[in-house]
Coordinates of N, CA, C and O in Angstrom, one line a residue:
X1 N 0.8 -1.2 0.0 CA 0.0 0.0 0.0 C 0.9 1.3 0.0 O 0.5 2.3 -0.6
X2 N 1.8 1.2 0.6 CA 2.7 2.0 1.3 C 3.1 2.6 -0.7 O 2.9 3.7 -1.4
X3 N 3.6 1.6 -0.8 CA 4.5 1.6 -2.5 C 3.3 2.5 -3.5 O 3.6 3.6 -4.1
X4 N 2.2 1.8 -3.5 CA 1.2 3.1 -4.4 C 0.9 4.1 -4.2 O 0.4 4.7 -5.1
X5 N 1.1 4.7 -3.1 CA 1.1 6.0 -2.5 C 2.1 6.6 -3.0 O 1.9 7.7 -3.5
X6 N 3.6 6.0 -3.0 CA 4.8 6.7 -3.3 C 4.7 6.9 -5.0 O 5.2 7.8 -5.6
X7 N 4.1 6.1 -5.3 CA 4.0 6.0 -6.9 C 3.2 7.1 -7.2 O 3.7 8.1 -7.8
X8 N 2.3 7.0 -7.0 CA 1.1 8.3 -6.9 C 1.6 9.1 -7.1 O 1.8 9.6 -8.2
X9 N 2.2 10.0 -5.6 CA 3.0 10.9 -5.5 C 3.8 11.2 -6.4 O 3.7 12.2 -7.1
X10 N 4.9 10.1 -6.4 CA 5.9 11.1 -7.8 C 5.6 11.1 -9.0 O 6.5 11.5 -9.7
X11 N 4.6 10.7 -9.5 CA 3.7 10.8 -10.7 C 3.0 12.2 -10.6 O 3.3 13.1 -11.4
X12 N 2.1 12.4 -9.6 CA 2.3 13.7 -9.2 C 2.7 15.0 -9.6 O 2.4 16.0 -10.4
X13 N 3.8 14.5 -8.5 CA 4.5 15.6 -8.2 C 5.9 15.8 -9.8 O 6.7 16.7 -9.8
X14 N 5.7 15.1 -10.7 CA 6.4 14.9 -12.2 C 5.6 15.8 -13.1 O 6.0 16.6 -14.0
X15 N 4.2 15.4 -12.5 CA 3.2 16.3 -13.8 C 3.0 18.1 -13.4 O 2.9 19.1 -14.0
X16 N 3.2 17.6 -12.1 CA 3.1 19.5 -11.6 C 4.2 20.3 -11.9 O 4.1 21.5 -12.2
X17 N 5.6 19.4 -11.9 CA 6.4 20.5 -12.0 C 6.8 20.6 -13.7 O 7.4 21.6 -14.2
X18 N 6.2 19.5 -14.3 CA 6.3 19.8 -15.7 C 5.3 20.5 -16.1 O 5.7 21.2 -17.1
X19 N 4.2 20.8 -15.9 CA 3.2 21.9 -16.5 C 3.1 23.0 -15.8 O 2.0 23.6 -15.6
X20 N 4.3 23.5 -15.3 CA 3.8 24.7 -14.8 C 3.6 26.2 -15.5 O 4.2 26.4 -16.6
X21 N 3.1 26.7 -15.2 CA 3.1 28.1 -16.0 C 4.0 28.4 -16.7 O 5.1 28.4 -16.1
X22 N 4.1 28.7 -17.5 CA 5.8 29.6 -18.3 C 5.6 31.1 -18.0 O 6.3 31.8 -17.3
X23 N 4.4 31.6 -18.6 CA 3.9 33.4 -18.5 C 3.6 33.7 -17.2 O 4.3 34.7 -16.9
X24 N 2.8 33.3 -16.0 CA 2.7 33.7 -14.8 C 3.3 33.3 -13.6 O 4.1 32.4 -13.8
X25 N 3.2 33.5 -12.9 CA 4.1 33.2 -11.5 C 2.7 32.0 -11.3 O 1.5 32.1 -11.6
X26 N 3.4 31.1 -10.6 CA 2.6 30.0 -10.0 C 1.3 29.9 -9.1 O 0.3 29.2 -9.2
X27 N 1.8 31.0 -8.3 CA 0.8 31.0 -6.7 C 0.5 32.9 -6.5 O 1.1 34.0 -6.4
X28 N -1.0 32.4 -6.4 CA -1.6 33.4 -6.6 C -2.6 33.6 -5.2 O -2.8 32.5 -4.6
X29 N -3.1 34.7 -4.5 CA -4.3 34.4 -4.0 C -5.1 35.9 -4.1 O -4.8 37.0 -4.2
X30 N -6.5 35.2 -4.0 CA -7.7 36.3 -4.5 C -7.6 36.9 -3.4 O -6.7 36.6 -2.6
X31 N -8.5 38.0 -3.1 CA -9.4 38.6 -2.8 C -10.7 39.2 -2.8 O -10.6 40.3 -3.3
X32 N -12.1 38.8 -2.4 CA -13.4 39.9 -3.3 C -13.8 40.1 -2.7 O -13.5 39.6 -1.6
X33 N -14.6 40.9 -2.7 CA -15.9 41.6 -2.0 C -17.2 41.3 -2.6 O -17.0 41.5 -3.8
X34 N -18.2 41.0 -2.5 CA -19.4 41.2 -3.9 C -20.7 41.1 -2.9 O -20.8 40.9 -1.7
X35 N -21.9 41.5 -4.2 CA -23.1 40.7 -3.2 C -23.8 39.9 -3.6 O -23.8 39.6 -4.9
X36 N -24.6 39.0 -2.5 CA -25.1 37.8 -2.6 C -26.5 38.0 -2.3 O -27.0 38.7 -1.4
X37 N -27.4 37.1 -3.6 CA -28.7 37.1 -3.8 C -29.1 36.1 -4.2 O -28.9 35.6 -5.3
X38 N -30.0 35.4 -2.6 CA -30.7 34.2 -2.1 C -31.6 33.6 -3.2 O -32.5 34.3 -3.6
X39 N -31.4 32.1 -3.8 CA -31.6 32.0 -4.9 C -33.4 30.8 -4.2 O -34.4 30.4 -4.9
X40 N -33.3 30.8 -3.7 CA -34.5 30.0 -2.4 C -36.2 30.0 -2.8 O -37.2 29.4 -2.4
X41 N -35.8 30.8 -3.9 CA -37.7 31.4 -4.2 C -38.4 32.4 -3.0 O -39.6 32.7 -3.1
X42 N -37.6 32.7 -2.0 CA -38.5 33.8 -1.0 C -38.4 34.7 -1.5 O -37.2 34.8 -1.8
X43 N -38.9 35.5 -1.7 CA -39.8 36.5 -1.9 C -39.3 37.9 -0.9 O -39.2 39.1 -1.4
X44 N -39.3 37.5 0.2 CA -38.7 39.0 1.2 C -37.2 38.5 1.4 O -37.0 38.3 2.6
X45 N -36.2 38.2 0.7 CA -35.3 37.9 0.9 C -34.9 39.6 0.4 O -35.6 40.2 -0.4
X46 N -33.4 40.2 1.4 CA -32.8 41.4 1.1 C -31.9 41.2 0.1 O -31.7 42.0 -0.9
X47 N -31.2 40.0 0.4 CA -29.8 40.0 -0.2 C -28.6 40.0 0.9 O -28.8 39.7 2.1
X48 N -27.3 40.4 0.3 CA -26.6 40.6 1.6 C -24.6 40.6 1.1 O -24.8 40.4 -0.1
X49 N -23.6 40.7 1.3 CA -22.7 40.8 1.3 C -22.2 39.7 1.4 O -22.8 38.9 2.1
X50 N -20.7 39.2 0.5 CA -19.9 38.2 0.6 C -18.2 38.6 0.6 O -17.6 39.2 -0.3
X51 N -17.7 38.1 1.5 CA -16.0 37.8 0.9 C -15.7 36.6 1.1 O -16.1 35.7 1.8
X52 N -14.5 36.7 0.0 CA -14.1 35.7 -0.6 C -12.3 35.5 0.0 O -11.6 36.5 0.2
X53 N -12.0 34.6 0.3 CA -10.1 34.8 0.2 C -9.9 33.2 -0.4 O -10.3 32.1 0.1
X54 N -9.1 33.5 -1.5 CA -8.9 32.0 -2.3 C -7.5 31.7 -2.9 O -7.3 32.1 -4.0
X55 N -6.5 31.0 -2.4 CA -5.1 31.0 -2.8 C -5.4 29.7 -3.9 O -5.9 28.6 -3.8
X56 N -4.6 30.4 -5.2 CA -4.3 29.3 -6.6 C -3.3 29.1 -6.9 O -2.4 29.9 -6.7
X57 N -3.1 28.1 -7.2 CA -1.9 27.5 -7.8 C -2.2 27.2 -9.3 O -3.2 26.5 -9.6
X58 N -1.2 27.8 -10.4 CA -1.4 27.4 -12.0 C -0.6 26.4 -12.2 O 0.6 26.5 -12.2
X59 N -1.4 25.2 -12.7 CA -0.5 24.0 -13.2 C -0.4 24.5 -14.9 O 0.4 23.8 -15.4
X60 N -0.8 25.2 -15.6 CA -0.6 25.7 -16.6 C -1.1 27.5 -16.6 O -1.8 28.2 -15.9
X61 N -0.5 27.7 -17.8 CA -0.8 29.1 -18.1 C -2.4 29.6 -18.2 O -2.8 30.7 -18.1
X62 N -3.1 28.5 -18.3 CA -4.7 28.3 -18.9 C -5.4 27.7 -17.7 O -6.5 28.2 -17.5
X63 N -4.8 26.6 -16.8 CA -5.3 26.0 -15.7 C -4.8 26.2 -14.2 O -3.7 26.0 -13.7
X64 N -5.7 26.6 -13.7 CA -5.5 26.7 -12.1 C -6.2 26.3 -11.2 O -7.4 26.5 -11.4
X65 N -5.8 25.5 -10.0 CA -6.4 25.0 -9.1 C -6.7 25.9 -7.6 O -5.8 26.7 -7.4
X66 N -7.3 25.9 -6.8 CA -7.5 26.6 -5.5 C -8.4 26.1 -4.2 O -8.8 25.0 -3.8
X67 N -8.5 27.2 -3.7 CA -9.1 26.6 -2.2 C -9.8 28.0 -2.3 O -9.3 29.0 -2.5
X68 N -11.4 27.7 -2.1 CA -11.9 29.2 -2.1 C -12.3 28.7 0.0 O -12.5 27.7 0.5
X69 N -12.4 30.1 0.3 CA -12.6 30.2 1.9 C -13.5 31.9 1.7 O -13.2 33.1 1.5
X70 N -14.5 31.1 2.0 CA -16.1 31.9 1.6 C -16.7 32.0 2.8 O -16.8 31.1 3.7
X71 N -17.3 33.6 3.1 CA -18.4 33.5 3.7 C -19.5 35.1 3.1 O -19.2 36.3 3.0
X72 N -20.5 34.6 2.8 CA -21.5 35.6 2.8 C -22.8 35.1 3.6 O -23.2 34.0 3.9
X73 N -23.6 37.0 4.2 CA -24.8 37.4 4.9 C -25.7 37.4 4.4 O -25.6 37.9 3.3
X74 N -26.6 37.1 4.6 CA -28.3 37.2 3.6 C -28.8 37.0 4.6 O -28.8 36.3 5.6
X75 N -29.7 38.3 3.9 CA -30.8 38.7 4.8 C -32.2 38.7 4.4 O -32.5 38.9 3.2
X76 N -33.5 38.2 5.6 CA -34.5 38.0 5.2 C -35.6 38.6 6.0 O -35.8 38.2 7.1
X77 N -36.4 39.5 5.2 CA -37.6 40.6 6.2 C -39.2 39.2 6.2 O -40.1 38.9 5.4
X78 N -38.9 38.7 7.8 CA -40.0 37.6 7.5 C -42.0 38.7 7.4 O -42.2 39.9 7.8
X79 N -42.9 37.8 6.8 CA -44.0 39.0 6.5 C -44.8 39.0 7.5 O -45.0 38.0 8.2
X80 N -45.2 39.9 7.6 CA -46.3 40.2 8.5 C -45.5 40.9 9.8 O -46.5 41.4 10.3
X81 N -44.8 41.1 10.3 CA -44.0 41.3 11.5 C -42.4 42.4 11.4 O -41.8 42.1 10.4
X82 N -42.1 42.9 11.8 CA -40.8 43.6 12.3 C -39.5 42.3 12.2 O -38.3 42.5 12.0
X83 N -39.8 41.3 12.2 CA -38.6 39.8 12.6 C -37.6 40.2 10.9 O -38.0 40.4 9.8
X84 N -36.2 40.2 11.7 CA -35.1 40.1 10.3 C -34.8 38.4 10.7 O -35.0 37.7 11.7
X85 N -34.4 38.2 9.8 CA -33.5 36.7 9.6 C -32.2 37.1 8.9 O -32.0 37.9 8.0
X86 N -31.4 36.4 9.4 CA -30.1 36.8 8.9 C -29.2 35.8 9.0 O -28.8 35.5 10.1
X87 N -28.8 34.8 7.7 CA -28.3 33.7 7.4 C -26.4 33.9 7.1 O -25.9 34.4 6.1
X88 N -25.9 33.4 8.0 CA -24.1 33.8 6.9 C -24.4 31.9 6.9 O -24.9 31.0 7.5
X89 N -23.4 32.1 5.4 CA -23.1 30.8 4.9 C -21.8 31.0 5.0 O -21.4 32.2 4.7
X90 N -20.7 29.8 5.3 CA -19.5 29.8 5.1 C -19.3 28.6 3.9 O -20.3 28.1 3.4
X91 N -18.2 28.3 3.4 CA -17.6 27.6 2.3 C -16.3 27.5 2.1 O -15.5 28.4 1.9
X92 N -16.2 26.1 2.3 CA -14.8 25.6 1.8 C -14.9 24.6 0.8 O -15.4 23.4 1.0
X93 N -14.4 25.2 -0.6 CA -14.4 24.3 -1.9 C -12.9 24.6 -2.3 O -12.1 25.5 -1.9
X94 N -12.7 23.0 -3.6 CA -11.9 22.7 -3.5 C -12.3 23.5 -5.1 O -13.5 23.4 -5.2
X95 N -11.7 24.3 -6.2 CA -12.1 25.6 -7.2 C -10.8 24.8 -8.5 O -9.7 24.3 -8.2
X96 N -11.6 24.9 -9.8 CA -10.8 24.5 -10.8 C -11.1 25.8 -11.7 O -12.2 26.3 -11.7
X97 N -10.3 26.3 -12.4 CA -10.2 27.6 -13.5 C -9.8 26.8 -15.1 O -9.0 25.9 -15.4
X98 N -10.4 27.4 -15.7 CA -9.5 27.4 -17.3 C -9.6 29.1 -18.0 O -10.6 29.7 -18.1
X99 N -8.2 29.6 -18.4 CA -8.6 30.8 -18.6 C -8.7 31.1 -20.4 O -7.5 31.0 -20.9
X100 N -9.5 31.4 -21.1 CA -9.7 31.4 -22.4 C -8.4 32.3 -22.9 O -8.2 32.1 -24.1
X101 N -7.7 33.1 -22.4 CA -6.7 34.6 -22.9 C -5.8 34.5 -22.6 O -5.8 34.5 -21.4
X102 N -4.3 34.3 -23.0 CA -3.4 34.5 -21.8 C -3.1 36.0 -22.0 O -2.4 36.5 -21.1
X103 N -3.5 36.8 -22.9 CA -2.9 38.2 -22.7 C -3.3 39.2 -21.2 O -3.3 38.7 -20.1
X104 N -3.7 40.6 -21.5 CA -3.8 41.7 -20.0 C -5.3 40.9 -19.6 O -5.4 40.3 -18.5
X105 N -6.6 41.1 -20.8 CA -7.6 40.6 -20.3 C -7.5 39.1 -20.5 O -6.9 38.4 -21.4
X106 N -8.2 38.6 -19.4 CA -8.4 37.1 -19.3 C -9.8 36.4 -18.6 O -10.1 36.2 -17.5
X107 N -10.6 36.3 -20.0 CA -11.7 35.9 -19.5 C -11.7 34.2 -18.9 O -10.9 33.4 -19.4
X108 N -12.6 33.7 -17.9 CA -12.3 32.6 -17.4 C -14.0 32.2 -17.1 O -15.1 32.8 -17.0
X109 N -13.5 30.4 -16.9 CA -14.5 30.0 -16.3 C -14.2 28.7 -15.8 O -13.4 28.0 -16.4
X110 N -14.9 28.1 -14.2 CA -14.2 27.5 -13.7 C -15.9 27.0 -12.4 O -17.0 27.4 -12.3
X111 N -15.3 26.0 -11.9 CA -16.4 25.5 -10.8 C -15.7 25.0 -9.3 O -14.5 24.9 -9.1
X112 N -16.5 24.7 -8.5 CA -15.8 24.3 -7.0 C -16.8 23.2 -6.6 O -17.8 22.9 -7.2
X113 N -16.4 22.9 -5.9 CA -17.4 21.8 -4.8 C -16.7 22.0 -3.1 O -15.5 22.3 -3.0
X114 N -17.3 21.7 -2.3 CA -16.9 21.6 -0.8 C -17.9 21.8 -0.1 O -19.0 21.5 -0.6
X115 N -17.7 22.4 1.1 CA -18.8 22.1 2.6 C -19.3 23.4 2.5 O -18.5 24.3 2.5
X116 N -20.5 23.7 2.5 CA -21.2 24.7 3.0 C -21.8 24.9 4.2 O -22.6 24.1 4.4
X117 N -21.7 25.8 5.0 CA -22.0 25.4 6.6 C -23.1 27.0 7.0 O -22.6 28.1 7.3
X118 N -24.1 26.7 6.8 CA -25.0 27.6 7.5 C -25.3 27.9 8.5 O -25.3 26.8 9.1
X119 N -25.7 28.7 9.2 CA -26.5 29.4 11.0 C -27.0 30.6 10.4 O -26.3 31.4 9.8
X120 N -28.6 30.6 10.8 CA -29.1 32.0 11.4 C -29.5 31.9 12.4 O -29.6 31.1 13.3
X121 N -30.0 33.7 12.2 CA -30.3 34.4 13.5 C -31.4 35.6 13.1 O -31.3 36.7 12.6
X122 N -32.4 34.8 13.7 CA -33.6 35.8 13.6 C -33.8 37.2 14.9 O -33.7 37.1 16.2
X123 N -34.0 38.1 14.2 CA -34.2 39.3 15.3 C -35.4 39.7 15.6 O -35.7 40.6 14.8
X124 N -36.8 39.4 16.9 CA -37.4 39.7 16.6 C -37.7 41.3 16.8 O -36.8 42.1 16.7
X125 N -39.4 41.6 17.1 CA -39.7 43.2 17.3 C -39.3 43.1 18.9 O -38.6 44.1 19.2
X126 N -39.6 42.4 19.6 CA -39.1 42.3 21.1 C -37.8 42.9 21.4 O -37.7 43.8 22.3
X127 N -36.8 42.5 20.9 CA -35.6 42.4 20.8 C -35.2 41.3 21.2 O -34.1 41.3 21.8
X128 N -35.8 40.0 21.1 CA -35.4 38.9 21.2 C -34.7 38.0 20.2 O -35.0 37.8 19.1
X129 N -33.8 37.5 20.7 CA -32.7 36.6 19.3 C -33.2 35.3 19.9 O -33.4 34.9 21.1
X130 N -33.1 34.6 17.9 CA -33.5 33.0 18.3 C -32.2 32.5 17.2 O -32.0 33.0 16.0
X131 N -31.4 31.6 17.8 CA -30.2 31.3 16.8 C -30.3 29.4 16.7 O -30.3 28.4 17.4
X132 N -30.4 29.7 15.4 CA -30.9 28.5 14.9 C -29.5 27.8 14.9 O -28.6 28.3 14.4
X133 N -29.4 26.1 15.4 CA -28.3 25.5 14.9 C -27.8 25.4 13.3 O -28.5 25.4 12.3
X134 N -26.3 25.4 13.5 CA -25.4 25.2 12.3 C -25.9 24.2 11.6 O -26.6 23.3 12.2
X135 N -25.7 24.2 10.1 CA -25.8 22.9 9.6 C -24.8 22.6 8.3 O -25.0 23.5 7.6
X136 N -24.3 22.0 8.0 CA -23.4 21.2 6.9 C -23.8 20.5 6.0 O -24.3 19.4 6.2
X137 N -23.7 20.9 4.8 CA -24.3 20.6 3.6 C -23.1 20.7 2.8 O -22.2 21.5 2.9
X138 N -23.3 19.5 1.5 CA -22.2 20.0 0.3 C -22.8 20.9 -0.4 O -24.0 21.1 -0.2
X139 N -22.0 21.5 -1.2 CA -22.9 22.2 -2.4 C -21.3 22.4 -3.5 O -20.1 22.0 -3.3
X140 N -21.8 23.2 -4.8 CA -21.2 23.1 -5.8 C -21.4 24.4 -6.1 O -22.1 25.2 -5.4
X141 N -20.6 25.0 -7.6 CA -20.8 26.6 -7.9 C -19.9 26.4 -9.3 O -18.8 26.0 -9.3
X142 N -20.5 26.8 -10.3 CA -19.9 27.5 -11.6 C -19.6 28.6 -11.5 O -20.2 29.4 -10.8
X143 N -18.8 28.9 -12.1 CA -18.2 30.6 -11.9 C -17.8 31.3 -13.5 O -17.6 30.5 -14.5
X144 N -17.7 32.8 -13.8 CA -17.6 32.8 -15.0 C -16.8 34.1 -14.5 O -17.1 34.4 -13.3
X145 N -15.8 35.1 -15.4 CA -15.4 36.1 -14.8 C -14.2 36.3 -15.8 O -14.0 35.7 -16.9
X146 N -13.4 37.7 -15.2 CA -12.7 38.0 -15.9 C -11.1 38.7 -15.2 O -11.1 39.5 -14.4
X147 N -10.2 38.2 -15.6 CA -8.9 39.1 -14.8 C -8.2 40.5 -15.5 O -7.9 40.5 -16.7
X148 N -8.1 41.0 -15.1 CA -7.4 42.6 -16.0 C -6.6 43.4 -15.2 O -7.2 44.2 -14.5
X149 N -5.3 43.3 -15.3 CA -4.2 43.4 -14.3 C -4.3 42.6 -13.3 O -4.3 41.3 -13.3
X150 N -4.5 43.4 -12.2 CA -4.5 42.7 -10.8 C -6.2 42.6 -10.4 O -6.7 42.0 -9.5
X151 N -6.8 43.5 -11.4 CA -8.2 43.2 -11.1 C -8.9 41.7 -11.2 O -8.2 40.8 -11.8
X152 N -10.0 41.3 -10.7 CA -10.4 40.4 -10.9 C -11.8 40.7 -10.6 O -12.0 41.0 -9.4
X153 N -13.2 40.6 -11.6 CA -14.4 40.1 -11.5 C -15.4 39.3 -12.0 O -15.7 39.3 -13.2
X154 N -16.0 38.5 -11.2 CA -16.2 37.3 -11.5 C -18.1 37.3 -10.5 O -18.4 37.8 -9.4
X155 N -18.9 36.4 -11.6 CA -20.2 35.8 -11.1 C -19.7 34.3 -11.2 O -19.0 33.6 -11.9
X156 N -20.8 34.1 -9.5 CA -21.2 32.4 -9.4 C -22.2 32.3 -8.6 O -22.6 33.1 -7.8
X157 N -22.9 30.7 -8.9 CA -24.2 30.4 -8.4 C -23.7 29.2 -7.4 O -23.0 28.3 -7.7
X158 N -24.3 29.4 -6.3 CA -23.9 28.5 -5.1 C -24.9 27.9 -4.9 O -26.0 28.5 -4.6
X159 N -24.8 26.5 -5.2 CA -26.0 25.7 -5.2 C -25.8 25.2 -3.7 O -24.7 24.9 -3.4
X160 N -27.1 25.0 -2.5 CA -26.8 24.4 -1.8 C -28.0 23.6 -1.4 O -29.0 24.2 -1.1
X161 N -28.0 22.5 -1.4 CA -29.6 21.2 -1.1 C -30.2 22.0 -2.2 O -29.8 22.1 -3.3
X162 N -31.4 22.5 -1.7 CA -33.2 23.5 -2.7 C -32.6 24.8 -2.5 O -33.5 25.6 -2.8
X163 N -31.7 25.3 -2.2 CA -31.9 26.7 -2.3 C -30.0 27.0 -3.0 O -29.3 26.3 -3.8
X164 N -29.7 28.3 -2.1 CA -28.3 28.7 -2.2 C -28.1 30.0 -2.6 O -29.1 30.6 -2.1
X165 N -27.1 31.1 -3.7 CA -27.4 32.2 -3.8 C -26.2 32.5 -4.5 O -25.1 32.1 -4.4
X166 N -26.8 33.9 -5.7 CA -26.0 34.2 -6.1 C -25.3 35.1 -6.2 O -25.9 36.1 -6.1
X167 N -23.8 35.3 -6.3 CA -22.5 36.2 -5.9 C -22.3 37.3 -6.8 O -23.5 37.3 -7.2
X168 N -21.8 38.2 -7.3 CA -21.4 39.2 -7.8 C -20.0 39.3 -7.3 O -20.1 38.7 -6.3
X169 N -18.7 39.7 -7.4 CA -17.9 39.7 -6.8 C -16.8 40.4 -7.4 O -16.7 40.4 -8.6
X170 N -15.7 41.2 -6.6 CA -15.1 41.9 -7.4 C -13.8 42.3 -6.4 O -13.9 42.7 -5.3
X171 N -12.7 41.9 -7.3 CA -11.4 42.1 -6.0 C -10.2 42.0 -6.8 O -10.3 42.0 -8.0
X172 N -8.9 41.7 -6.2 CA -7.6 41.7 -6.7 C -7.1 40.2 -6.0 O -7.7 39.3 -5.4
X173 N -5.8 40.5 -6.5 CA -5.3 39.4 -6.4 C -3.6 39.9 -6.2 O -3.1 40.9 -6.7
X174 N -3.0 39.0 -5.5 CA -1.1 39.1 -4.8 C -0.7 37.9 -5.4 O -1.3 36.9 -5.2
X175 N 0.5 38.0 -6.3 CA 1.0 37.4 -7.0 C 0.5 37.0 -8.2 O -0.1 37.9 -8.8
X176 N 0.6 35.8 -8.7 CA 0.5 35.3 -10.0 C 0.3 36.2 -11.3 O -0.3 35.9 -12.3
X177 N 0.9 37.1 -11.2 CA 1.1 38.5 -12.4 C 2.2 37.4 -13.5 O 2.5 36.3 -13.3
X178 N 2.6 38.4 -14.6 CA 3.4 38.3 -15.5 C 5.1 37.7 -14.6 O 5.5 38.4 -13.7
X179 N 5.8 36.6 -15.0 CA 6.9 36.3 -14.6 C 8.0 37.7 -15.3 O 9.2 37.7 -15.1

């Protein structure tokens, strides 16, 4: 067992350091800000704020792999009453890219999968809080976007169980520029 692992490994670790980027630096990591809009079918849903922090590694000029580390707020005016609801979702997905350009603009598109971990917290008119337990769910997300310098903006839809929500997003990025 021991032996297939090692084999694995430097098979691996053979293919990564042969396709690595030529035009960009290797290791990159995002930054966004954007907002998120509850894809659920409710109706008094606000919306609500997301950031993103996601470090990439480019096994080619065209392909990059990452770790997105997500959380966005969404908020919900329940009817009849003064009560907010207010959901943060967190996420850890494991993010695949292909970038269509290698020149300044670089349009891209790319998907994730990992753990999505929900808790709200309803406010009533009282001033009473009811905080609902956490829960863990997988979910998945296509993403489509674009890079331009160090800019970076990009839409995606976070599927999670029947509901989830969608991102807008817009930020920079440290490293992975021009070698």
């Amino acid at each position: 067992m021991k032996k297939i692992f090692l084999i694995a490994f430097c098979v691996i670790s053979v293919i990564t350091l042969k396709a690595q980027s030529k035009t960009y630096k290797n290791f990159k990591v995002d930054v966004g800000l954007g907002y998120a809009i509850p894809t659920d079918g409710n109706s008094n849903s606000v919306g609500g704020i997301t950031f993103t922090l996601e470090p990439h590694y480019r096994l080619t000029d065209a392909i990059a792999l990452g770790l997105r580390l997500e959380s966005a707020g969404l908020g919900f005016k329940q009817p009849g009453t003064n009560d907010v609801t207010v959901a943060v979702v967190s996420s850890y997905c494991a993010t695949g890219e292909y970038y269509f350009m290698s020149g300044g603009f670089r349009p891209f598109a790319g998907a994730g999968l990992g753990l999505f971990t929900q808790q709200s917290v309803t406010i009533g008119s009282g001033s009473s809080a009811v905080i609902s337990p956490s829960e863990s769910k997988f979910g998945f997300f296509p993403r489509v976007g674009f890079e331009t310098g160090h800019i970076r903006i990009r839409t995606e839809y976070n599927s999670i169980d029947k509901g989830g929500y969608i991102a807008f997003k817009i930020g920079f990025f440290f490293g992975g520029g021009k070698k």
